[in-house]
Amino acid sequence: MNNPSKKISLFGSTGSIGCNSLIVIDSLNSNGYDISVKYLTTNTKIDILAGQIKKYSPAGVVIQDNDAYNEFRSKYDFKGLEVLQGKKGLMEIAERDDHDFLINALVGFSGLEPTIKAIQSNKDIALANKETLVVAGKIITSLTNKFNTRIFPIDSEHSAILQCLQGEDKKNIRRLILTASGGPFLNKTTEEMKNTSVEDALSHPNWKMGKKITIDSATMMNKGLEVIEAKWLFDMESEKIDVVIHPESIIHSMVEFIDGSIKAQLGIPDMKIPIQYSLTHPGRISSGYPKMDFTKFSSLRFEEPDLEKFKCLKIAYEVLKEEGTYPAVMNAANEIAVDLFLKGKIRFTEIPEIIEYNLNNHNNTDDYSLEDIIETDSQIRNQILRKYND
Ligand code: MN
């Protein structure tokens, strides 16, 4: 049962999920909850952070980026505020026992080690950082069992599945069906995708999100990451996780049971709803968020994803089956390739090519430690950067 009284740290507080989390916390606090914000963190957005500090008076903040940290120190002086720096700062906060809950909205692989520290210090986690489970799902699962902590997903699909599974027996599940909007290129040809601009790739039809996840949605790697995330969150066999394209993003995901019944969770696409559920699960609290008007939707469409066009999803399905250190390779290559695309250094269609090349040249192993995952991640990043940064 989620406790209505929490002391939280919010990692990645200035991003899209972070800002929405604070709105949800305000709303819960005016509805009988007592959630205090102990720590906030940002990578570079120090002015947004300063505004949050004024409003929430946290005990401390972490600024990941070096230059941003120095700029913050010279620009702001909040009495009694502890200001920590870099990954070291995140690790230190994650470990402290003056709070009991972590909302992890960090981007990419950087979310992994703080998550582990938080679990090892017995915190429950609301997890928006899907890469954590993708690269180290096996390690995370065994740690949450060992330390008796829980992970509540902040991802519309996984929140939907969690809601559909309430009161159900796992043995009665036939399959999980994750819905995917298909992103901005659903109806584009591969040839058109080749010449796409950064701007086109960043214009998602249904969701307003950070840059990394928006590009992942355009390549459909986001759905690939989510399939792997679902496997670990719900302890589900790979063959029982399917994806269906649903361009309206009204059904957030579904569960099919052995008797042929299907449960779906629906709603207006608004991340505040799954964020709130991660904090109230398995209970619910009334909210002022947009409500569904069925008469406004004349149809809900579904189609099969085109794996030849969306190669990233195909790659993720293969990686899901193979497991081992492949997910870490796929994730690292994807993070760097997305960054190279955003910087104008590669074409959109080179993203899956880079990932595939690195997977093909990797010796996969099922016998790995956290250190191996960290080592694999940095090795793949450096390898790609050496090639593309002349
Ligand atoms: Mn999602």
mmCIF file of C-alpha atoms and ligand atoms in Angstrom:
data_model
loop_
_atom_site.group_PDB
_atom_site.id
_atom_site.type_symbol
_atom_site.label_atom_id
_atom_site.label_comp_id
_atom_site.label_asym_id
_atom_site.label_seq_id
_atom_site.Cartn_x
_atom_site.Cartn_y
_atom_site.Cartn_z
ATOM 1 C CA MET A 1 0.000 0.000 0.000
ATOM 2 C CA ASN A 2 1.314 3.422 -0.902
ATOM 3 C CA ASN A 3 1.624 5.646 2.155
ATOM 4 C CA PRO A 4 -0.079 9.092 1.860
ATOM 5 C CA SER A 5 2.759 10.563 3.905
ATOM 6 C CA LYS A 6 6.106 10.554 2.087
ATOM 7 C CA LYS A 7 9.409 12.331 2.068
ATOM 8 C CA ILE A 8 10.631 12.195 -1.495
ATOM 9 C CA SER A 9 13.607 12.975 -3.631
ATOM 10 C CA LEU A 10 12.786 13.879 -7.215
ATOM 11 C CA PHE A 11 15.621 13.100 -9.619
ATOM 12 C CA GLY A 12 15.340 14.969 -12.886
ATOM 13 C CA SER A 13 12.929 17.526 -11.457
ATOM 14 C CA THR A 14 13.289 20.079 -14.283
ATOM 15 C CA GLY A 15 12.349 17.726 -17.140
ATOM 16 C CA SER A 16 8.870 17.006 -18.437
ATOM 17 C CA ILE A 17 8.135 14.153 -15.979
ATOM 18 C CA GLY A 18 9.810 16.058 -13.121
ATOM 19 C CA CYS A 19 7.711 19.208 -13.602
ATOM 20 C CA ASN A 20 4.527 17.151 -13.976
ATOM 21 C CA SER A 21 5.416 15.207 -10.809
ATOM 22 C CA LEU A 22 5.512 18.447 -8.829
ATOM 23 C CA ILE A 23 2.077 19.429 -10.174
ATOM 24 C CA VAL A 24 0.766 15.999 -9.110
ATOM 25 C CA ILE A 25 2.347 16.370 -5.657
ATOM 26 C CA ASP A 26 0.643 19.780 -5.204
ATOM 27 C CA SER A 27 -2.680 18.248 -6.141
ATOM 28 C CA LEU A 28 -2.250 15.231 -3.834
ATOM 29 C CA ASN A 29 -1.248 17.506 -0.963
ATOM 30 C CA SER A 30 -4.473 19.458 -1.363
ATOM 31 C CA ASN A 31 -6.331 16.116 -1.240
ATOM 32 C CA GLY A 32 -5.155 14.822 2.134
ATOM 33 C CA TYR A 33 -1.674 13.612 1.208
ATOM 34 C CA ASP A 34 1.421 14.863 2.989
ATOM 35 C CA ILE A 35 4.301 14.649 0.523
ATOM 36 C CA SER A 36 7.357 16.730 1.274
ATOM 37 C CA VAL A 37 10.064 17.342 -1.302
ATOM 38 C CA LYS A 38 13.473 16.776 0.297
ATOM 39 C CA TYR A 39 15.716 16.841 -2.773
ATOM 40 C CA LEU A 40 15.527 18.094 -6.357
ATOM 41 C CA THR A 41 18.032 17.537 -9.154
ATOM 42 C CA THR A 42 18.769 18.857 -12.626
ATOM 43 C CA ASN A 43 21.366 18.308 -15.303
ATOM 44 C CA THR A 44 21.620 21.882 -16.657
ATOM 45 C CA LYS A 45 18.332 23.747 -16.136
ATOM 46 C CA ILE A 46 19.376 25.808 -13.103
ATOM 47 C CA ASP A 47 16.816 28.603 -13.538
ATOM 48 C CA ILE A 48 13.881 26.208 -13.499
ATOM 49 C CA LEU A 49 15.522 24.516 -10.506
ATOM 50 C CA ALA A 50 15.799 27.884 -8.701
ATOM 51 C CA GLY A 51 12.060 28.435 -9.162
ATOM 52 C CA GLN A 52 11.375 24.970 -7.722
ATOM 53 C CA ILE A 53 13.668 25.664 -4.744
ATOM 54 C CA LYS A 54 11.716 28.856 -3.939
ATOM 55 C CA LYS A 55 8.437 26.976 -4.031
ATOM 56 C CA TYR A 56 9.355 23.668 -2.318
ATOM 57 C CA SER A 57 12.279 24.618 -0.013
ATOM 58 C CA PRO A 58 14.108 21.293 -0.350
ATOM 59 C CA ALA A 59 16.976 20.413 2.006
ATOM 60 C CA GLY A 60 19.302 19.987 -0.940
ATOM 61 C CA VAL A 61 19.730 19.883 -4.705
ATOM 62 C CA VAL A 62 22.072 18.135 -7.115
ATOM 63 C CA ILE A 63 23.303 19.720 -10.339
ATOM 64 C CA GLN A 64 24.816 17.086 -12.600
ATOM 65 C CA ASP A 65 26.569 19.228 -15.193
ATOM 66 C CA ASN A 66 29.839 20.869 -14.099
ATOM 67 C CA ASP A 67 29.393 24.225 -15.827
ATOM 68 C CA ALA A 68 25.771 24.469 -14.712
ATOM 69 C CA TYR A 69 26.864 23.731 -11.140
ATOM 70 C CA ASN A 70 29.407 26.570 -11.204
ATOM 71 C CA GLU A 71 26.921 28.950 -12.783
ATOM 72 C CA PHE A 72 24.344 28.082 -10.122
ATOM 73 C CA ARG A 73 26.856 28.771 -7.344
ATOM 74 C CA SER A 74 27.728 32.185 -8.690
ATOM 75 C CA LYS A 75 24.162 33.175 -9.559
ATOM 76 C CA TYR A 76 22.132 31.918 -6.578
ATOM 77 C CA ASP A 77 22.503 31.845 -2.827
ATOM 78 C CA PHE A 78 19.691 30.043 -1.011
ATOM 79 C CA LYS A 79 20.125 30.130 2.766
ATOM 80 C CA GLY A 80 20.682 26.694 4.270
ATOM 81 C CA LEU A 81 20.396 24.864 0.930
ATOM 82 C CA GLU A 82 22.855 22.056 0.342
ATOM 83 C CA VAL A 83 24.136 22.039 -3.246
ATOM 84 C CA LEU A 84 25.761 18.847 -4.503
ATOM 85 C CA GLN A 85 27.398 18.108 -7.806
ATOM 86 C CA GLY A 86 27.435 15.436 -10.478
ATOM 87 C CA LYS A 87 26.714 11.741 -10.348
ATOM 88 C CA LYS A 88 28.461 11.594 -6.974
ATOM 89 C CA GLY A 89 25.822 13.951 -5.598
ATOM 90 C CA LEU A 90 22.984 11.790 -6.953
ATOM 91 C CA MET A 91 24.510 8.672 -5.421
ATOM 92 C CA GLU A 92 24.942 10.366 -2.056
ATOM 93 C CA ILE A 93 21.335 11.592 -1.967
ATOM 94 C CA ALA A 94 19.911 8.251 -3.146
ATOM 95 C CA GLU A 95 21.585 6.586 -0.186
ATOM 96 C CA ARG A 96 20.449 8.968 2.581
ATOM 97 C CA ASP A 97 17.827 7.894 5.079
ATOM 98 C CA ASP A 98 16.154 11.283 5.577
ATOM 99 C CA HIS A 99 13.616 10.394 2.870
ATOM 100 C CA ASP A 100 11.747 7.229 1.936
ATOM 101 C CA PHE A 101 10.718 7.508 -1.707
ATOM 102 C CA LEU A 102 12.535 8.257 -4.973
ATOM 103 C CA ILE A 103 10.895 9.528 -8.128
ATOM 104 C CA ASN A 104 13.464 8.726 -10.786
ATOM 105 C CA ALA A 105 12.916 10.792 -13.928
ATOM 106 C CA LEU A 106 16.560 10.831 -15.035
ATOM 107 C CA VAL A 107 17.271 10.341 -18.731
ATOM 108 C CA GLY A 108 19.005 7.197 -19.971
ATOM 109 C CA PHE A 109 21.687 5.011 -18.411
ATOM 110 C CA SER A 110 22.507 7.722 -15.831
ATOM 111 C CA GLY A 111 19.409 6.578 -13.923
ATOM 112 C CA LEU A 112 20.721 3.089 -13.185
ATOM 113 C CA GLU A 113 23.213 3.490 -10.357
ATOM 114 C CA PRO A 114 21.146 5.961 -8.290
ATOM 115 C CA THR A 115 18.204 3.521 -8.572
ATOM 116 C CA ILE A 116 20.362 0.732 -7.179
ATOM 117 C CA LYS A 117 21.561 2.905 -4.291
ATOM 118 C CA ALA A 118 17.951 3.842 -3.477
ATOM 119 C CA ILE A 119 16.836 0.191 -3.441
ATOM 120 C CA GLN A 120 19.781 -0.769 -1.241
ATOM 121 C CA SER A 121 18.681 1.886 1.231
ATOM 122 C CA ASN A 122 15.126 0.504 1.292
ATOM 123 C CA LYS A 123 13.315 3.173 -0.715
ATOM 124 C CA ASP A 124 10.311 2.553 -2.897
ATOM 125 C CA ILE A 125 10.711 4.043 -6.352
ATOM 126 C CA ALA A 126 8.416 5.598 -8.915
ATOM 127 C CA LEU A 127 10.389 4.877 -12.053
ATOM 128 C CA ALA A 128 10.143 6.915 -15.244
ATOM 129 C CA ASN A 129 13.695 5.955 -16.214
ATOM 130 C CA LYS A 130 12.947 2.839 -18.297
ATOM 131 C CA GLU A 131 16.584 2.358 -19.307
ATOM 132 C CA THR A 132 17.335 1.176 -15.751
ATOM 133 C CA LEU A 133 15.188 -1.939 -16.183
ATOM 134 C CA VAL A 134 16.229 -2.441 -19.798
ATOM 135 C CA VAL A 135 19.958 -2.702 -19.111
ATOM 136 C CA ALA A 136 19.860 -4.356 -15.684
ATOM 137 C CA GLY A 137 16.380 -5.810 -15.159
ATOM 138 C CA LYS A 138 17.719 -9.041 -13.706
ATOM 139 C CA ILE A 139 19.938 -7.245 -11.182
ATOM 140 C CA ILE A 140 17.225 -4.743 -10.218
ATOM 141 C CA THR A 141 14.624 -7.481 -9.726
ATOM 142 C CA SER A 142 16.855 -9.510 -7.451
ATOM 143 C CA LEU A 143 17.680 -6.369 -5.430
ATOM 144 C CA THR A 144 14.038 -5.321 -4.977
ATOM 145 C CA ASN A 145 13.326 -8.847 -3.724
ATOM 146 C CA LYS A 146 16.305 -8.797 -1.386
ATOM 147 C CA PHE A 147 15.567 -5.347 0.072
ATOM 148 C CA ASN A 148 11.800 -5.743 -0.077
ATOM 149 C CA THR A 149 11.246 -2.517 -2.001
ATOM 150 C CA ARG A 150 8.814 -1.802 -4.798
ATOM 151 C CA ILE A 151 8.959 -0.133 -8.190
ATOM 152 C CA PHE A 152 5.902 1.741 -9.460
ATOM 153 C CA PRO A 153 6.095 2.493 -13.192
ATOM 154 C CA ILE A 154 5.692 6.057 -14.478
ATOM 155 C CA ASP A 155 5.063 5.086 -18.057
ATOM 156 C CA SER A 156 1.560 5.194 -19.463
ATOM 157 C CA GLU A 157 1.747 1.636 -20.881
ATOM 158 C CA HIS A 158 3.104 0.003 -17.738
ATOM 159 C CA SER A 159 0.795 1.962 -15.484
ATOM 160 C CA ALA A 160 -2.064 0.692 -17.676
ATOM 161 C CA ILE A 161 -0.908 -2.923 -17.329
ATOM 162 C CA LEU A 162 -0.445 -2.554 -13.577
ATOM 163 C CA GLN A 163 -4.029 -1.263 -13.347
ATOM 164 C CA CYS A 164 -5.391 -4.086 -15.547
ATOM 165 C CA LEU A 165 -3.644 -6.656 -13.342
ATOM 166 C CA GLN A 166 -5.263 -5.529 -10.081
ATOM 167 C CA GLY A 167 -7.042 -8.491 -8.534
ATOM 168 C CA GLU A 168 -5.814 -10.882 -11.238
ATOM 169 C CA ASP A 169 -3.760 -14.040 -10.957
ATOM 170 C CA LYS A 170 -0.556 -14.035 -12.985
ATOM 171 C CA LYS A 171 -1.148 -17.588 -14.219
ATOM 172 C CA ASN A 172 -4.297 -16.404 -16.015
ATOM 173 C CA ILE A 173 -2.483 -13.931 -18.250
ATOM 174 C CA ARG A 174 -2.272 -14.946 -21.905
ATOM 175 C CA ARG A 175 -0.370 -11.860 -23.059
ATOM 176 C CA LEU A 176 0.365 -8.205 -22.420
ATOM 177 C CA ILE A 177 -0.509 -5.900 -25.308
ATOM 178 C CA LEU A 178 1.428 -2.629 -25.315
ATOM 179 C CA THR A 179 -0.062 0.077 -27.483
ATOM 180 C CA ALA A 180 2.172 2.363 -29.547
ATOM 181 C CA SER A 181 1.144 5.594 -31.238
ATOM 182 C CA GLY A 182 3.573 4.904 -34.087
ATOM 183 C CA GLY A 183 5.031 8.385 -33.630
ATOM 184 C CA PRO A 184 5.333 11.096 -36.292
ATOM 185 C CA PHE A 185 6.504 8.725 -39.061
ATOM 186 C CA LEU A 186 3.775 6.103 -38.906
ATOM 187 C CA ASN A 187 2.642 6.953 -42.429
ATOM 188 C CA LYS A 188 6.012 7.923 -43.913
ATOM 189 C CA THR A 189 8.031 5.664 -46.194
ATOM 190 C CA THR A 190 11.548 4.493 -45.296
ATOM 191 C CA GLU A 191 12.831 6.774 -48.057
ATOM 192 C CA GLU A 192 11.079 9.788 -46.516
ATOM 193 C CA MET A 193 12.412 8.829 -43.083
ATOM 194 C CA LYS A 194 15.961 8.872 -44.453
ATOM 195 C CA ASN A 195 15.762 12.598 -45.160
ATOM 196 C CA THR A 196 13.855 13.597 -42.074
ATOM 197 C CA SER A 197 14.949 16.676 -40.134
ATOM 198 C CA VAL A 198 15.551 16.849 -36.394
ATOM 199 C CA GLU A 199 12.538 19.139 -36.173
ATOM 200 C CA ASP A 200 10.211 16.615 -37.880
ATOM 201 C CA ALA A 201 11.417 13.832 -35.622
ATOM 202 C CA LEU A 202 10.786 15.985 -32.564
ATOM 203 C CA SER A 203 7.126 16.660 -33.371
ATOM 204 C CA HIS A 204 5.235 13.837 -31.671
ATOM 205 C CA PRO A 205 1.501 13.716 -32.497
ATOM 206 C CA ASN A 206 0.131 12.861 -29.006
ATOM 207 C CA TRP A 207 2.685 13.316 -26.226
ATOM 208 C CA LYS A 208 4.810 16.309 -25.196
ATOM 209 C CA MET A 209 8.057 14.839 -23.848
ATOM 210 C CA GLY A 210 11.814 15.350 -23.561
ATOM 211 C CA LYS A 211 14.029 15.119 -26.665
ATOM 212 C CA LYS A 212 15.525 11.673 -26.079
ATOM 213 C CA ILE A 213 12.204 9.894 -25.613
ATOM 214 C CA THR A 214 10.628 11.828 -28.494
ATOM 215 C CA ILE A 215 13.289 10.577 -30.924
ATOM 216 C CA ASP A 216 12.909 7.091 -29.419
ATOM 217 C CA SER A 217 9.200 7.343 -30.204
ATOM 218 C CA ALA A 218 9.923 8.343 -33.802
ATOM 219 C CA THR A 219 12.224 5.311 -34.316
ATOM 220 C CA MET A 220 9.908 3.166 -32.145
ATOM 221 C CA MET A 221 12.905 2.215 -29.999
ATOM 222 C CA ASN A 222 10.804 3.620 -27.172
ATOM 223 C CA LYS A 223 8.361 0.740 -27.642
ATOM 224 C CA GLY A 224 11.284 -1.674 -27.829
ATOM 225 C CA LEU A 225 12.601 -0.394 -24.500
ATOM 226 C CA GLU A 226 9.092 -0.666 -23.056
ATOM 227 C CA VAL A 227 8.705 -4.293 -24.129
ATOM 228 C CA ILE A 228 11.889 -5.154 -22.223
ATOM 229 C CA GLU A 229 10.798 -2.990 -19.288
ATOM 230 C CA ALA A 230 7.469 -4.884 -19.185
ATOM 231 C CA LYS A 231 9.235 -8.228 -19.034
ATOM 232 C CA TRP A 232 11.003 -7.251 -15.810
ATOM 233 C CA LEU A 233 8.246 -5.205 -14.193
ATOM 234 C CA PHE A 234 5.656 -7.948 -14.594
ATOM 235 C CA ASP A 235 7.946 -11.007 -14.634
ATOM 236 C CA MET A 236 6.589 -11.992 -18.031
ATOM 237 C CA GLU A 237 7.958 -14.367 -20.678
ATOM 238 C CA SER A 238 9.183 -12.588 -23.829
ATOM 239 C CA GLU A 239 6.674 -14.430 -26.072
ATOM 240 C CA LYS A 240 3.799 -13.052 -24.036
ATOM 241 C CA ILE A 241 4.503 -9.397 -24.773
ATOM 242 C CA ASP A 242 2.975 -7.922 -27.938
ATOM 243 C CA VAL A 243 2.834 -4.478 -29.480
ATOM 244 C CA VAL A 244 -0.061 -3.025 -31.453
ATOM 245 C CA ILE A 245 -0.112 0.363 -33.172
ATOM 246 C CA HIS A 246 -2.925 2.551 -31.892
ATOM 247 C CA PRO A 247 -2.459 6.069 -33.307
ATOM 248 C CA GLU A 248 -4.911 7.851 -30.977
ATOM 249 C CA SER A 249 -3.063 6.842 -27.738
ATOM 250 C CA ILE A 250 -6.369 6.528 -25.876
ATOM 251 C CA ILE A 251 -5.924 2.893 -24.863
ATOM 252 C CA HIS A 252 -2.665 2.990 -22.917
ATOM 253 C CA SER A 253 -2.200 -0.807 -22.907
ATOM 254 C CA MET A 254 -4.117 -4.044 -22.385
ATOM 255 C CA VAL A 255 -3.934 -7.473 -20.789
ATOM 256 C CA GLU A 256 -5.447 -10.526 -22.446
ATOM 257 C CA PHE A 257 -6.419 -13.423 -20.163
ATOM 258 C CA ILE A 258 -6.609 -17.142 -20.913
ATOM 259 C CA ASP A 259 -10.408 -17.099 -21.191
ATOM 260 C CA GLY A 260 -10.209 -14.573 -24.053
ATOM 261 C CA SER A 261 -11.196 -11.585 -21.944
ATOM 262 C CA ILE A 262 -9.196 -8.403 -22.427
ATOM 263 C CA LYS A 263 -8.851 -5.565 -19.940
ATOM 264 C CA ALA A 264 -7.714 -2.177 -21.219
ATOM 265 C CA GLN A 265 -6.927 1.056 -19.438
ATOM 266 C CA LEU A 266 -8.014 4.198 -21.271
ATOM 267 C CA GLY A 267 -7.752 7.919 -20.800
ATOM 268 C CA ILE A 268 -6.699 11.211 -22.331
ATOM 269 C CA PRO A 269 -2.920 11.093 -22.933
ATOM 270 C CA ASP A 270 -1.618 13.047 -19.935
ATOM 271 C CA MET A 271 1.389 11.836 -17.956
ATOM 272 C CA LYS A 272 0.002 13.348 -14.752
ATOM 273 C CA ILE A 273 -2.465 10.458 -14.545
ATOM 274 C CA PRO A 274 0.145 7.637 -14.479
ATOM 275 C CA ILE A 275 2.383 9.777 -12.239
ATOM 276 C CA GLN A 276 -0.463 10.167 -9.756
ATOM 277 C CA TYR A 277 -1.236 6.435 -9.880
ATOM 278 C CA SER A 278 2.406 5.642 -9.072
ATOM 279 C CA LEU A 279 1.938 7.636 -5.863
ATOM 280 C CA THR A 280 -1.551 6.400 -4.899
ATOM 281 C CA HIS A 281 -1.427 2.747 -6.085
ATOM 282 C CA PRO A 282 -3.469 0.670 -5.496
ATOM 283 C CA GLY A 283 -5.767 3.472 -4.315
ATOM 284 C CA ARG A 284 -7.067 6.417 -6.305
ATOM 285 C CA ILE A 285 -7.595 10.111 -5.574
ATOM 286 C CA SER A 286 -9.822 12.477 -7.528
ATOM 287 C CA SER A 287 -7.969 14.783 -9.904
ATOM 288 C CA GLY A 288 -8.649 17.796 -12.071
ATOM 289 C CA TYR A 289 -6.885 16.245 -15.079
ATOM 290 C CA PRO A 290 -8.668 16.082 -18.444
ATOM 291 C CA LYS A 291 -11.496 13.548 -18.630
ATOM 292 C CA MET A 292 -12.397 11.382 -21.585
ATOM 293 C CA ASP A 293 -15.344 12.317 -23.793
ATOM 294 C CA PHE A 294 -16.108 9.248 -25.937
ATOM 295 C CA THR A 295 -18.321 11.209 -28.310
ATOM 296 C CA LYS A 296 -15.218 13.167 -29.456
ATOM 297 C CA PHE A 297 -13.596 9.992 -30.811
ATOM 298 C CA SER A 298 -15.406 8.525 -33.786
ATOM 299 C CA SER A 299 -12.961 5.634 -34.047
ATOM 300 C CA LEU A 300 -9.994 4.003 -32.376
ATOM 301 C CA ARG A 301 -7.647 2.401 -34.912
ATOM 302 C CA PHE A 302 -5.250 -0.519 -34.581
ATOM 303 C CA GLU A 303 -2.611 -1.973 -36.869
ATOM 304 C CA GLU A 304 0.423 -4.204 -36.792
ATOM 305 C CA PRO A 305 3.810 -2.447 -36.431
ATOM 306 C CA ASP A 306 5.932 -2.544 -39.601
ATOM 307 C CA LEU A 307 9.180 -4.094 -38.362
ATOM 308 C CA GLU A 308 10.972 -3.527 -41.663
ATOM 309 C CA LYS A 309 10.318 0.198 -41.444
ATOM 310 C CA PHE A 310 10.797 0.485 -37.684
ATOM 311 C CA LYS A 311 14.000 -1.531 -37.424
ATOM 312 C CA CYS A 312 14.643 -0.406 -33.853
ATOM 313 C CA LEU A 313 11.564 -2.286 -32.655
ATOM 314 C CA LYS A 314 12.684 -5.409 -34.509
ATOM 315 C CA ILE A 315 16.140 -5.141 -32.933
ATOM 316 C CA ALA A 316 14.625 -4.727 -29.459
ATOM 317 C CA TYR A 317 12.498 -7.856 -29.927
ATOM 318 C CA GLU A 318 15.611 -9.855 -30.827
ATOM 319 C CA VAL A 319 17.500 -8.410 -27.859
ATOM 320 C CA LEU A 320 14.567 -9.251 -25.578
ATOM 321 C CA LYS A 321 14.894 -12.918 -26.573
ATOM 322 C CA GLU A 322 18.680 -13.055 -26.248
ATOM 323 C CA GLU A 323 19.028 -10.974 -23.055
ATOM 324 C CA GLY A 324 22.478 -11.071 -21.352
ATOM 325 C CA THR A 325 24.541 -7.956 -22.007
ATOM 326 C CA TYR A 326 22.831 -7.261 -25.356
ATOM 327 C CA PRO A 327 20.269 -4.888 -23.818
ATOM 328 C CA ALA A 328 23.116 -2.753 -22.403
ATOM 329 C CA VAL A 329 24.761 -2.645 -25.843
ATOM 330 C CA MET A 330 21.502 -1.763 -27.560
ATOM 331 C CA ASN A 331 20.737 0.950 -25.050
ATOM 332 C CA ALA A 332 24.185 2.571 -25.093
ATOM 333 C CA ALA A 333 24.335 2.532 -28.903
ATOM 334 C CA ASN A 334 20.849 3.993 -29.074
ATOM 335 C CA GLU A 335 21.592 6.802 -26.604
ATOM 336 C CA ILE A 336 24.700 7.845 -28.514
ATOM 337 C CA ALA A 337 23.067 7.464 -31.941
ATOM 338 C CA VAL A 338 20.091 9.607 -30.859
ATOM 339 C CA ASP A 339 22.503 12.250 -29.602
ATOM 340 C CA LEU A 340 24.470 12.175 -32.865
ATOM 341 C CA PHE A 341 21.211 12.566 -34.806
ATOM 342 C CA LEU A 342 20.131 15.520 -32.655
ATOM 343 C CA LYS A 343 23.529 17.142 -33.327
ATOM 344 C CA GLY A 344 23.064 16.699 -37.075
ATOM 345 C CA LYS A 345 25.948 14.227 -37.400
ATOM 346 C CA ILE A 346 23.997 11.234 -38.712
ATOM 347 C CA ARG A 347 20.787 10.584 -40.611
ATOM 348 C CA PHE A 348 17.666 9.375 -38.835
ATOM 349 C CA THR A 349 17.881 5.958 -40.516
ATOM 350 C CA GLU A 350 21.468 5.502 -39.314
ATOM 351 C CA ILE A 351 20.222 5.120 -35.729
ATOM 352 C CA PRO A 352 19.220 1.431 -36.145
ATOM 353 C CA GLU A 353 22.284 0.787 -38.332
ATOM 354 C CA ILE A 354 24.643 1.906 -35.554
ATOM 355 C CA ILE A 355 22.791 -0.192 -32.969
ATOM 356 C CA GLU A 356 22.816 -3.281 -35.175
ATOM 357 C CA TYR A 357 26.514 -2.927 -35.990
ATOM 358 C CA ASN A 358 27.424 -2.762 -32.305
ATOM 359 C CA LEU A 359 25.236 -5.730 -31.392
ATOM 360 C CA ASN A 360 26.787 -7.801 -34.172
ATOM 361 C CA ASN A 361 30.265 -7.067 -32.860
ATOM 362 C CA HIS A 362 29.523 -7.847 -29.232
ATOM 363 C CA ASN A 363 30.183 -11.124 -27.437
ATOM 364 C CA ASN A 364 27.010 -11.668 -25.469
ATOM 365 C CA THR A 365 27.101 -13.327 -22.065
ATOM 366 C CA ASP A 366 24.447 -14.391 -19.561
ATOM 367 C CA ASP A 367 26.926 -14.371 -16.727
ATOM 368 C CA TYR A 368 27.349 -10.703 -15.879
ATOM 369 C CA SER A 369 27.583 -8.365 -12.906
ATOM 370 C CA LEU A 370 26.593 -4.727 -12.500
ATOM 371 C CA GLU A 371 30.226 -3.817 -13.174
ATOM 372 C CA ASP A 372 30.077 -5.673 -16.508
ATOM 373 C CA ILE A 373 26.982 -3.690 -17.492
ATOM 374 C CA ILE A 374 28.674 -0.401 -16.609
ATOM 375 C CA GLU A 375 31.818 -1.447 -18.471
ATOM 376 C CA THR A 376 29.847 -2.545 -21.550
ATOM 377 C CA ASP A 377 27.916 0.721 -21.563
ATOM 378 C CA SER A 378 30.991 2.934 -21.533
ATOM 379 C CA GLN A 379 32.893 0.752 -23.991
ATOM 380 C CA ILE A 380 30.084 0.970 -26.569
ATOM 381 C CA ARG A 381 29.716 4.726 -26.089
ATOM 382 C CA ASN A 382 33.435 5.360 -26.565
ATOM 383 C CA GLN A 383 33.611 3.048 -29.554
ATOM 384 C CA ILE A 384 30.850 4.935 -31.383
ATOM 385 C CA LEU A 385 32.070 8.379 -30.389
ATOM 386 C CA ARG A 386 35.596 7.619 -31.641
ATOM 387 C CA LYS A 387 34.120 6.778 -35.027
ATOM 388 C CA TYR A 388 31.812 9.775 -35.416
ATOM 389 C CA ASN A 389 33.682 12.585 -33.612
ATOM 390 C CA ASP A 390 36.681 13.238 -35.824
HETATM 391 MN MN MN B 1 5.420 5.005 -22.652
#
